[in-house]
XYZ file of C-alpha atoms in Angstrom:
433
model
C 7.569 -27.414 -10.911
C 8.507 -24.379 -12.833
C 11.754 -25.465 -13.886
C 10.269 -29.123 -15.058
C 7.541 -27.277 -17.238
C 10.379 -24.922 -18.470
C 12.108 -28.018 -19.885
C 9.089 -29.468 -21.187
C 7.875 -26.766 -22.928
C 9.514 -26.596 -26.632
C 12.314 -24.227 -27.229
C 12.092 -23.373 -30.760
C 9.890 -20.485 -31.901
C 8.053 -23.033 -34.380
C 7.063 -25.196 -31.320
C 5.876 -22.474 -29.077
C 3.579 -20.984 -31.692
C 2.425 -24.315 -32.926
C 1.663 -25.111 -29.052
C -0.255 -21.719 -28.781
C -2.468 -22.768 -31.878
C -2.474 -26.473 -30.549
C -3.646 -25.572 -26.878
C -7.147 -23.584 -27.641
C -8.121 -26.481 -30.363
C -7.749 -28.990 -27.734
C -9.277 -26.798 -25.088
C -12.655 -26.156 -26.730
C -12.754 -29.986 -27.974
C -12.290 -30.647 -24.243
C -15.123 -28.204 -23.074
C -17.814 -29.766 -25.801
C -17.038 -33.355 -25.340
C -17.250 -32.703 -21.310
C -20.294 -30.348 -21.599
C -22.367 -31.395 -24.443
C -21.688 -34.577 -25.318
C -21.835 -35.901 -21.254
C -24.526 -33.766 -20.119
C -26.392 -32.887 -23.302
C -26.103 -36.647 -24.454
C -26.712 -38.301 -20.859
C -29.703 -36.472 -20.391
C -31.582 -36.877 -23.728
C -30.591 -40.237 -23.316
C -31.850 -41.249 -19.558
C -34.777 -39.257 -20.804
C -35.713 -41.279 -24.224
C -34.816 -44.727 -22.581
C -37.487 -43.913 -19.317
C -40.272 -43.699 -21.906
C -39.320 -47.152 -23.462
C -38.564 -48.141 -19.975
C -41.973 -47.660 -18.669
C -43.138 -49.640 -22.217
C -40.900 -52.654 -21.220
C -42.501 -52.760 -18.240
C -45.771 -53.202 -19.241
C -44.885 -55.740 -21.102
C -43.108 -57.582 -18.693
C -46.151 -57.389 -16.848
C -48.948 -58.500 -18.922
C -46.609 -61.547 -20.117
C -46.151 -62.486 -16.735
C -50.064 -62.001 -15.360
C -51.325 -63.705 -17.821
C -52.202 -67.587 -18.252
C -50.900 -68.220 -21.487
C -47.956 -65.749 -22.557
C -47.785 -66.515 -26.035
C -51.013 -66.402 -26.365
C -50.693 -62.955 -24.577
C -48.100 -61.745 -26.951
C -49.992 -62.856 -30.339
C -52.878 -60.033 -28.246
C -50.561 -57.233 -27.940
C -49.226 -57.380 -31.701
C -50.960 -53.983 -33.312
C -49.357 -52.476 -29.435
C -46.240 -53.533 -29.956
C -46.215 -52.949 -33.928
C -47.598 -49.610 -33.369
C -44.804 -48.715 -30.769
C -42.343 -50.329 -33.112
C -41.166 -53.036 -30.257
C -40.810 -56.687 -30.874
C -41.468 -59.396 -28.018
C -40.610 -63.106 -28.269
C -40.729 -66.255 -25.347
C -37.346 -67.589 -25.802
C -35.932 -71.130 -23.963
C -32.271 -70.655 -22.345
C -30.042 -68.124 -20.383
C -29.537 -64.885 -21.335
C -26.323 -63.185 -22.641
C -23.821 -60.930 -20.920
C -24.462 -57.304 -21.342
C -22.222 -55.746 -24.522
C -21.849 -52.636 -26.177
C -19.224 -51.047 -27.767
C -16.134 -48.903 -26.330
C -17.321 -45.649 -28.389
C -20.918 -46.269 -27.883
C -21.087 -42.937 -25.288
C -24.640 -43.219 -24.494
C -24.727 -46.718 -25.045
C -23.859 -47.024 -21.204
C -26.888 -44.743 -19.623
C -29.295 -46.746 -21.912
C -27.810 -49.882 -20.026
C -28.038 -47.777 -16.470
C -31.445 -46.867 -16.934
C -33.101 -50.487 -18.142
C -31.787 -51.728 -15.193
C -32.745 -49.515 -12.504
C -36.519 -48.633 -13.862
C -36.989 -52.393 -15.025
C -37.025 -55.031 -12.156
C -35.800 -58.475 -14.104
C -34.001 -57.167 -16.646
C -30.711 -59.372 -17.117
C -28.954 -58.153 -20.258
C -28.989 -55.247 -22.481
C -27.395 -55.918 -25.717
C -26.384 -53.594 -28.119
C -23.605 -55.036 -30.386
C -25.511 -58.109 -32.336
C -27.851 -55.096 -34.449
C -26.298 -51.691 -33.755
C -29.953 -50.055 -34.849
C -31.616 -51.982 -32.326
C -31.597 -52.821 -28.262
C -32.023 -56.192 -27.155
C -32.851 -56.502 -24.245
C -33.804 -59.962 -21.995
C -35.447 -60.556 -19.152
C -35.686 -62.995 -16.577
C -38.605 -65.776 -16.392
C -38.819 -69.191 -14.542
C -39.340 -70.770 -18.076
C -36.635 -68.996 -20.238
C -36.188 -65.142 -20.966
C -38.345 -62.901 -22.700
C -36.582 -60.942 -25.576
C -37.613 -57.318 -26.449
C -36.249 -55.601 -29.405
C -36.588 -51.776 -29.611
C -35.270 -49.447 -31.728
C -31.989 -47.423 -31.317
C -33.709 -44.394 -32.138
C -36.122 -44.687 -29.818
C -33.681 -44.630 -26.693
C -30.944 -42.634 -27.592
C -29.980 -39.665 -30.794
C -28.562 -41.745 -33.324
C -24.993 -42.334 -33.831
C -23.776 -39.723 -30.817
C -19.942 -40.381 -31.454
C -20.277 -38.916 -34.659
C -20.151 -35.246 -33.431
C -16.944 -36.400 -31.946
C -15.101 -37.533 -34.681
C -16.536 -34.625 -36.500
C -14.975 -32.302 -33.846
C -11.985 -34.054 -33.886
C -11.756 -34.626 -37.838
C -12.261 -30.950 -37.996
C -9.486 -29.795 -35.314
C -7.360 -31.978 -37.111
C -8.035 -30.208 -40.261
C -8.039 -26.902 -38.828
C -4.746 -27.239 -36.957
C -3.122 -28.567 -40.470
C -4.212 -25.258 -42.175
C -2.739 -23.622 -39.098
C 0.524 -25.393 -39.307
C 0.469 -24.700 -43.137
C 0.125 -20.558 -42.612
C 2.803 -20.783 -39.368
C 5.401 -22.456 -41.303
C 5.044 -19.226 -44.235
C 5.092 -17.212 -41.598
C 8.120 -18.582 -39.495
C 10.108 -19.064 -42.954
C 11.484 -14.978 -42.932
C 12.593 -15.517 -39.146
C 14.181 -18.628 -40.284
C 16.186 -17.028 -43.606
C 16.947 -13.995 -41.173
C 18.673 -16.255 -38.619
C 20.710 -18.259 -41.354
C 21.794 -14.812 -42.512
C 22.911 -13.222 -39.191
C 24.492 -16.875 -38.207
C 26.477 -16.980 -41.450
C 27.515 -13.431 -40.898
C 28.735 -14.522 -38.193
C 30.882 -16.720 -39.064
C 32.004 -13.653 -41.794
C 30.439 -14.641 -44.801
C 28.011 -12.242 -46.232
C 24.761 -14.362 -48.014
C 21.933 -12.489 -49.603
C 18.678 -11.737 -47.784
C 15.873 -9.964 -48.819
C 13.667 -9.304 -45.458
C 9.954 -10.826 -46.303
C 7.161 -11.937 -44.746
C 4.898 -9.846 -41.897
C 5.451 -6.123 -41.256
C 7.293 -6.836 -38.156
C 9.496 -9.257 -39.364
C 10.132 -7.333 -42.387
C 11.147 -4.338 -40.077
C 13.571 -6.525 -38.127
C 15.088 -8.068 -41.721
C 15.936 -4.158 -42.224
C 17.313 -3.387 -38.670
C 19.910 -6.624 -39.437
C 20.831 -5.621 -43.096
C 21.755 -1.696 -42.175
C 23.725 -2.747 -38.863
C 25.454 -5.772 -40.703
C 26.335 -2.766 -43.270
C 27.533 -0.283 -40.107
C 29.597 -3.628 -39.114
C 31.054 -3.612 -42.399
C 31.697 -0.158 -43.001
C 33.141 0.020 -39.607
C 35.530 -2.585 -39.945
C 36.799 -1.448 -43.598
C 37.018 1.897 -41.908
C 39.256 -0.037 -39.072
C 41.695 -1.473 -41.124
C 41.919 1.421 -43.923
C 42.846 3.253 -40.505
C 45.729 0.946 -39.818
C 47.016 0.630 -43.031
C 47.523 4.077 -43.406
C 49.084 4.820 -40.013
C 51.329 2.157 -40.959
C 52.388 2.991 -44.084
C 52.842 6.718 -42.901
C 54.811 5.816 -40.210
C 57.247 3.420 -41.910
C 58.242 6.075 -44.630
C 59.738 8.691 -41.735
C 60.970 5.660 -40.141
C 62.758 4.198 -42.944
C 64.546 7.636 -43.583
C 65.303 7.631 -39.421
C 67.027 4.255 -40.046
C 68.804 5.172 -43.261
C 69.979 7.994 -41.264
C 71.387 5.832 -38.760
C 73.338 3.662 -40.720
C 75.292 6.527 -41.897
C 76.273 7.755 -38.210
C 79.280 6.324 -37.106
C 78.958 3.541 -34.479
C 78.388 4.017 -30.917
C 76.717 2.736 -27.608
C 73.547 5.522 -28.601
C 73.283 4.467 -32.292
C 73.077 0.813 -31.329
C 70.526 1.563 -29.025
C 68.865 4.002 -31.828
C 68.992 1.386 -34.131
C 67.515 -1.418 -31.954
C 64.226 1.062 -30.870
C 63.816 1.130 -34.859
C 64.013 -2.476 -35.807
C 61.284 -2.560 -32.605
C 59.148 0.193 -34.587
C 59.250 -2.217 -37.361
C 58.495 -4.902 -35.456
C 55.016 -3.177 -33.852
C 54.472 -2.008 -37.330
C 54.328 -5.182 -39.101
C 51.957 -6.792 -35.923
C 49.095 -3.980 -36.759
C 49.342 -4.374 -40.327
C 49.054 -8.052 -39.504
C 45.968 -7.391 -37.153
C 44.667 -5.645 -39.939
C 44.568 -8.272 -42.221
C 43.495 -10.403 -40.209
C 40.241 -7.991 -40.963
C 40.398 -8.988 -44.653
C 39.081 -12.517 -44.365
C 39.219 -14.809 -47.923
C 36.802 -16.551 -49.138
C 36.626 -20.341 -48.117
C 37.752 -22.739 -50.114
C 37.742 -26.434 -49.843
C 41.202 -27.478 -47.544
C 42.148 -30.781 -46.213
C 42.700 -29.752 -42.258
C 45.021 -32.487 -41.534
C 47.394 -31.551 -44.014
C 47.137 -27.721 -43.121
C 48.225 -29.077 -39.763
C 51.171 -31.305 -40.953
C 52.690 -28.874 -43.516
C 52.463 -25.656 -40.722
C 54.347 -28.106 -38.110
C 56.941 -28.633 -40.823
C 57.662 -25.595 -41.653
C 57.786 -23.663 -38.291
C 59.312 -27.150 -36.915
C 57.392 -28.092 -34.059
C 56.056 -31.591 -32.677
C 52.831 -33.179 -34.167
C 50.358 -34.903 -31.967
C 46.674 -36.063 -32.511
C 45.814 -35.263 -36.033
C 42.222 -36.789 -37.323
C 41.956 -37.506 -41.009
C 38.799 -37.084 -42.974
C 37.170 -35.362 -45.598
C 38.135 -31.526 -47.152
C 36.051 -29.241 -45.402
C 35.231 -25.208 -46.125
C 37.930 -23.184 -44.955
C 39.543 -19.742 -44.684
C 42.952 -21.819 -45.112
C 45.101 -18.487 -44.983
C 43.259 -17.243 -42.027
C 43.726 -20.420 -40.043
C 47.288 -20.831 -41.189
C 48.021 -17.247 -39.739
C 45.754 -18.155 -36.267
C 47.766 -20.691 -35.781
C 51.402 -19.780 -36.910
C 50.848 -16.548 -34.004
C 49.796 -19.467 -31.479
C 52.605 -21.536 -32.521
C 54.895 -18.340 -32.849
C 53.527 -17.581 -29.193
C 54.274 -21.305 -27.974
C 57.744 -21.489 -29.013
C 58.740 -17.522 -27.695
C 57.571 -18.729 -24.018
C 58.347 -22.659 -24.000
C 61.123 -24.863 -25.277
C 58.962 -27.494 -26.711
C 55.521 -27.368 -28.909
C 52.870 -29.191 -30.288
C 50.079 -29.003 -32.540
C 46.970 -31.279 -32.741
C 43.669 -31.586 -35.295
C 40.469 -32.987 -33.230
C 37.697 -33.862 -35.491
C 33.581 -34.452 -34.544
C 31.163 -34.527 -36.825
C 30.111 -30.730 -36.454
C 33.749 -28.999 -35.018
C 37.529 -28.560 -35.953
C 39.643 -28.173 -33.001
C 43.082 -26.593 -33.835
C 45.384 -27.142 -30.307
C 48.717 -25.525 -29.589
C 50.690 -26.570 -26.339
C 53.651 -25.912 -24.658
C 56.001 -26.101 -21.756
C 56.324 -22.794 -20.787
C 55.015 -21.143 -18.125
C 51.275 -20.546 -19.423
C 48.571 -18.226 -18.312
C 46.578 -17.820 -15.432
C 42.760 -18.758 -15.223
C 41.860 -15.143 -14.078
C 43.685 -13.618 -16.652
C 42.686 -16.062 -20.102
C 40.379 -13.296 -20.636
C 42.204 -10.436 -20.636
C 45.010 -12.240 -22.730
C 42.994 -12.473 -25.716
C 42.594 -8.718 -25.586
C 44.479 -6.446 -28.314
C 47.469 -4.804 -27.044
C 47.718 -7.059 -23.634
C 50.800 -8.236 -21.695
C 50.865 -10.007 -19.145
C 54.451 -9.306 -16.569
C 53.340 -12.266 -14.206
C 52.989 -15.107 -16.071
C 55.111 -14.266 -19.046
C 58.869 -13.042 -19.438
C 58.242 -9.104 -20.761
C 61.898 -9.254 -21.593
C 62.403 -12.212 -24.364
C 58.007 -11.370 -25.686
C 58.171 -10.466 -28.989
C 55.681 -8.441 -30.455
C 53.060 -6.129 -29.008
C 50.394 -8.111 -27.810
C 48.599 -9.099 -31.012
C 49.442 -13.058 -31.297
C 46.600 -14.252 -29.327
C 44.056 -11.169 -30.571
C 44.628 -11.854 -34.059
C 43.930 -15.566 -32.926
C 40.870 -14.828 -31.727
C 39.482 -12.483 -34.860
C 40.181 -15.164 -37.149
C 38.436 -17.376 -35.143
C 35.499 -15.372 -34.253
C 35.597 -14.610 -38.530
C 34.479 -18.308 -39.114
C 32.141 -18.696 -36.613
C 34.230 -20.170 -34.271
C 36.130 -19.389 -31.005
C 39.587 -19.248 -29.148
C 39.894 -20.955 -25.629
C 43.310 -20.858 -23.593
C 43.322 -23.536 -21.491
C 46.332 -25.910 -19.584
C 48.146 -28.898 -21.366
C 47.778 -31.851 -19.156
C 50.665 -33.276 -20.308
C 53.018 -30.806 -21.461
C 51.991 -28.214 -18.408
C 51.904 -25.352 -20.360
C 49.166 -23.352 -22.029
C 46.920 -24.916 -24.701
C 45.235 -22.815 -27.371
C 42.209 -24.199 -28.751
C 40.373 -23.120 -31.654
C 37.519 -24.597 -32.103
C 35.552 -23.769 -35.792
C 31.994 -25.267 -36.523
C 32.087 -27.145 -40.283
């Protein structure tokens, strides 16, 4: 039961506070139509229609004591005009019983003509909706009284229900109206945080109530700590780098003039490695320094990467230009393929297309990656001895974290993953357009 009304109720904040202003309306149009209009209306009813009861009654029995009826009838005129009732001898059977579906009291004038008048056969009160016919039963024909509505009932009872419900309507309108201003800053705040995920920066001004202007505040100074932080990050980097590779170019220089030997080979091949870690952090870094998008044809991003680092082409979906960070994507995907071809002999990329994703794949043969450890692989600085070959990895561990950055930069996300056909690992990024 819990779980069934947790799916019924609505997710969204808009729904949830529109149900909270729905739910009270409702409740007190409930409690007056049950309370007043039933009780209130039943009872002034019953009691208006046993007065004109005990009226019809007497009539029915003087008409039906007496010798000559009409003649009776023409006697109790100034009566019956005084008390507003008309009474007429008429040949024939009587009708059926009608009144209409909203007619609310409608029904207890019906149930209380028949119980306090013996012989009463029909009550109508459709063919005049001011007045109440009703007939009843003689050997000769019927006898037809007319009465007033008034007399039996309060006049038009329904009305204070459509008024209730004409003014809920209206009420919950106005309601709607001053939710929807107030649910439009929590709206504009969540574009802004979602597109800054996705690492584009779009102006926001925080508006609206106190407390949503407070949280529009809190989400500006982080996303500028977030900022700050990461310009901090890669100025870091940069300049380690660039310090580094000045002492280091002088070690190398220095080692080209020694004569050769087993050591100076071995020198010289822990330098190029220096260079080699070197150039993957000032690549991680830049992966930091995300471009603006610009409009790029995916498919052919695909086609001309797999011709130039000559690998295999598989699925590749065609359709429109999209927004893209093309260089960004072209470097996610050059470490995956780069990654592919250093632990497999054969590799292929893909382009899956839906209407709301891009999905970038990268197999291979090799060996792949563990389920327990997919994780942990995406992680900067991480090798893994067990399912890769330490010996022939290049690099320091960055392919698959630089990967992931770019991906997380548009919104999007890396998944490793098995190729079912090529048995190897299969990179995924996946990038909402």
């Amino acid at each position: 039961m819990r779980q069934w009304l947790k799916n019924a109720l609505p997710r969204n904040l808009y729904g949830r506070a529109a149900l909270i202003v729905i739910l009270p309306i409702l409740s007190v149009q409930l409690v007056v139509s049950v309370v007043f209009i039933e009780r209130h209306f039943r009872d002034v009813t019953r009691q208006m229609t046993r007065g004109v009861a005990q009226e019809v009654a007497f009539i029915q029995d003087e008409v039906q004591s007496a010798d000559d009826p009409t003649g009776r009838l023409e006697e109790l005129a100034p009566v019956l005009s005084a008390l507003t009732i008309e009474a007429r001898l008429e040949d024939g059977a009587p009708p059926l019983t009608r009144r209409l579906f909203y007619d609310l009291s409608g029904r207890f004038v019906v149930q209380t003509l028949t119980e306090m008048v013996p012989g009463v056969k029909a009550v109508d009160l459709v063919e005049n909706k001011r007045q109440v016919h009703v007939y009843l039963d003689r050997p000769d024909g019927v006898l037809r009284i007319v009465v007033p509505r008034q007399r039996v009932s309060a006049s038009n009872p329904h009305q204070l229900l459509v008024l209730m419900i004409g003014t809920g309507i209206l009420m919950t309108l106005i309601a709607f109206l001053f939710l929807r201003n107030q649910l439009r800053p929590i709206k504009r705040l969540a574009r802004a945080a979602e597109a800054f995920g996705r690492g584009q920066s779009v102006p926001f001004k925080p508006t609206g109530a106190i407390e949503v202007r407070a949280a529009g505040n809190a989400f500006l100074n982080m996303r500028a700590r977030i900022d700050r932080h990461i310009e901090q990050r890669t100025l870091m980097l940069l300049g380690v780098s660039h310090d580094i590779r000045t002492p280091l170019t002088r070690l190398k220089l220095g080692l080209s003039m020694l004569d050769e030997c087993e050591d100076t080979e071995a020198l010289q091949q822990d330098v190029t490695d220096m260079e080699r870690m070197l150039d993957s952090f000032l690549e991680f870094a830049r992966a930091e320094r995300v471009e603006d998008p610009t409009i790029t044809d995916p498919a052919t991003l695909v086609t001309d990467l797999a011709q130039k680092m000559q690998v295999d082409v598989g699925r590749v979906d065609q359709g429109p230009p999209v927004p893209l960070r093309a260089l960004g994507v072209a470097r996610a995907l050059q470490n995956l393929v780069s990654n592919a071809q250093s632990y497999g002999t054969n590799c292929r990329i893909s382009l899956e297309r839906s209407p709301k994703t891009l999905r970038f794949s990268v197999e291979d043969d090799g060996p792949g990656i563990p389920a327990d450890k997919r994780d942990v692989a995406m992680q900067p600085f991480s090798r893994l001895d067990e399912s890769r070959n330490l010996t022939n990895a290049p690099g320091v561990g960055l392919g698959l974290a630089i990967a992931t950055d770019i991906a997380r930069a548009h919104g999007g996300t890396l998944r490793l993953g098995e190729s079912t056909d090529m048995g190897g690992l299969r990179a995924d990024v996946i990038l909402p357009i």
